[in-house]
Amino acid sequence: AFALSLDGDYDATQDDTVRETLIEDCKEELTTLHEQQPGFQDVIILGFQNGSIIVRYMVIFEGAGVSSDQQIEEDTQALLQSGNFPSIGGYNVTQDSFRSIQP
């Protein structure tokens, strides 16, 4: 599982409509981020945490040729640092906030 931070107000995610929209936006943009990695299947949003908005999520990979966890993490970090990753739900991704977490 992974986490990254968005430059928004966590309290706003407590509204059901805002939270559901942000979940959809996160799933769409994180799918775009990971879909080029070998064996990509799906993104599952685990939830949000306080600290700006921390997005907790899992990526499902399967099949032959799936990269190691370390390679997936390094590839994702490189994509985020390239500056080509769009915002999520109107929030910018905080630089260097991407990390591996326990689900």
mmCIF file of C-alpha atoms in Angstrom, residues 2-103:
data_model
loop_
_atom_site.group_PDB
_atom_site.id
_atom_site.type_symbol
_atom_site.label_atom_id
_atom_site.label_comp_id
_atom_site.label_asym_id
_atom_site.label_seq_id
_atom_site.Cartn_x
_atom_site.Cartn_y
_atom_site.Cartn_z
ATOM 1 C CA PHE A 2 1.064 3.572 -0.575
ATOM 2 C CA ALA A 3 0.297 7.079 0.609
ATOM 3 C CA LEU A 4 0.760 10.550 -0.796
ATOM 4 C CA SER A 5 -0.247 14.002 0.391
ATOM 5 C CA LEU A 6 -2.453 16.555 -1.319
ATOM 6 C CA ASP A 7 -2.276 20.274 -0.529
ATOM 7 C CA GLY A 8 -5.836 20.500 0.753
ATOM 8 C CA ASP A 9 -7.857 20.730 3.921
ATOM 9 C CA TYR A 10 -8.532 17.324 5.456
ATOM 10 C CA ASP A 11 -11.680 18.627 7.166
ATOM 11 C CA ALA A 12 -13.300 19.102 3.745
ATOM 12 C CA THR A 13 -13.109 15.316 3.185
ATOM 13 C CA GLN A 14 -15.499 14.787 6.094
ATOM 14 C CA ASP A 15 -18.406 15.882 3.870
ATOM 15 C CA ASP A 16 -19.837 12.747 2.188
ATOM 16 C CA THR A 17 -20.217 14.362 -1.244
ATOM 17 C CA VAL A 18 -16.709 15.847 -1.199
ATOM 18 C CA ARG A 19 -15.222 12.548 0.010
ATOM 19 C CA GLU A 20 -16.969 10.460 -2.674
ATOM 20 C CA THR A 21 -15.888 12.873 -5.415
ATOM 21 C CA LEU A 22 -12.315 12.860 -4.144
ATOM 22 C CA ILE A 23 -12.290 9.043 -4.007
ATOM 23 C CA GLU A 24 -13.373 8.929 -7.663
ATOM 24 C CA ASP A 25 -10.793 11.565 -8.657
ATOM 25 C CA CYS A 26 -8.034 9.726 -6.766
ATOM 26 C CA LYS A 27 -8.916 6.394 -8.358
ATOM 27 C CA GLU A 28 -8.902 7.937 -11.838
ATOM 28 C CA GLU A 29 -5.616 9.843 -11.482
ATOM 29 C CA LEU A 30 -3.780 7.080 -9.592
ATOM 30 C CA THR A 31 -4.891 4.594 -12.236
ATOM 31 C CA THR A 32 -3.333 6.900 -14.844
ATOM 32 C CA LEU A 33 -0.161 7.029 -12.739
ATOM 33 C CA HIS A 34 0.191 3.245 -12.389
ATOM 34 C CA GLU A 35 -1.454 1.780 -15.513
ATOM 35 C CA GLN A 36 1.796 1.694 -17.522
ATOM 36 C CA GLN A 37 3.514 -0.465 -14.920
ATOM 37 C CA PRO A 38 3.676 -4.193 -15.844
ATOM 38 C CA GLY A 39 0.811 -6.280 -14.464
ATOM 39 C CA PHE A 40 -1.320 -3.332 -13.353
ATOM 40 C CA GLN A 41 -4.899 -4.361 -12.486
ATOM 41 C CA ASP A 42 -6.583 -1.828 -10.214
ATOM 42 C CA VAL A 43 -6.299 0.959 -7.626
ATOM 43 C CA ILE A 44 -8.178 0.714 -4.328
ATOM 44 C CA ILE A 45 -8.545 3.844 -2.211
ATOM 45 C CA LEU A 46 -8.182 2.862 1.450
ATOM 46 C CA GLY A 47 -9.116 6.260 2.822
ATOM 47 C CA PHE A 48 -7.833 9.662 3.852
ATOM 48 C CA GLN A 49 -5.829 10.805 6.876
ATOM 49 C CA ASN A 50 -5.261 14.178 8.445
ATOM 50 C CA GLY A 51 -2.048 16.007 7.552
ATOM 51 C CA SER A 52 -3.131 18.103 4.583
ATOM 52 C CA ILE A 53 -5.006 15.287 2.858
ATOM 53 C CA ILE A 54 -3.094 12.007 2.990
ATOM 54 C CA VAL A 55 -4.448 9.530 0.441
ATOM 55 C CA ARG A 56 -3.942 5.886 1.468
ATOM 56 C CA TYR A 57 -4.269 3.415 -1.410
ATOM 57 C CA MET A 58 -3.358 -0.004 -2.739
ATOM 58 C CA VAL A 59 -2.384 -0.962 -6.264
ATOM 59 C CA ILE A 60 -3.142 -4.460 -7.506
ATOM 60 C CA PHE A 61 -0.597 -6.052 -9.849
ATOM 61 C CA GLU A 62 -0.625 -9.615 -11.124
ATOM 62 C CA GLY A 63 0.732 -11.827 -13.865
ATOM 63 C CA ALA A 64 4.103 -12.514 -15.386
ATOM 64 C CA GLY A 65 6.578 -9.673 -15.506
ATOM 65 C CA VAL A 66 5.297 -7.805 -12.454
ATOM 66 C CA SER A 67 8.040 -5.606 -11.032
ATOM 67 C CA SER A 68 9.293 -5.962 -7.466
ATOM 68 C CA ASP A 69 7.720 -3.772 -4.780
ATOM 69 C CA GLN A 70 10.909 -1.714 -4.683
ATOM 70 C CA GLN A 71 10.877 -1.210 -8.468
ATOM 71 C CA ILE A 72 7.198 -0.194 -8.419
ATOM 72 C CA GLU A 73 7.960 2.317 -5.666
ATOM 73 C CA GLU A 74 11.006 3.722 -7.512
ATOM 74 C CA ASP A 75 9.110 3.999 -10.818
ATOM 75 C CA THR A 76 6.182 5.753 -9.138
ATOM 76 C CA GLN A 77 8.473 8.157 -7.293
ATOM 77 C CA ALA A 78 10.214 9.023 -10.584
ATOM 78 C CA LEU A 79 6.874 9.700 -12.299
ATOM 79 C CA LEU A 80 5.737 11.970 -9.470
ATOM 80 C CA GLN A 81 9.032 13.862 -9.384
ATOM 81 C CA SER A 82 9.004 14.406 -13.150
ATOM 82 C CA GLY A 83 6.376 17.091 -12.617
ATOM 83 C CA ASN A 84 4.114 15.536 -15.252
ATOM 84 C CA PHE A 85 1.622 14.156 -12.753
ATOM 85 C CA PRO A 86 -1.610 16.152 -12.723
ATOM 86 C CA SER A 87 -3.384 17.325 -9.643
ATOM 87 C CA ILE A 88 -6.012 15.141 -7.987
ATOM 88 C CA GLY A 89 -9.427 16.694 -7.528
ATOM 89 C CA GLY A 90 -7.947 20.169 -7.875
ATOM 90 C CA TYR A 91 -5.313 19.511 -5.185
ATOM 91 C CA ASN A 92 -1.601 19.389 -5.985
ATOM 92 C CA VAL A 93 0.405 16.367 -4.887
ATOM 93 C CA THR A 94 2.922 17.447 -2.251
ATOM 94 C CA GLN A 95 6.452 16.839 -3.547
ATOM 95 C CA ASP A 96 8.276 13.922 -1.906
ATOM 96 C CA SER A 97 5.152 12.799 -0.026
ATOM 97 C CA PHE A 98 4.815 9.430 -1.790
ATOM 98 C CA ARG A 99 5.746 6.485 0.417
ATOM 99 C CA SER A 100 5.057 2.830 1.061
ATOM 100 C CA ILE A 101 2.779 2.097 4.048
ATOM 101 C CA GLN A 102 1.248 -0.851 5.863
ATOM 102 C CA PRO A 103 -2.366 -1.405 4.651
#
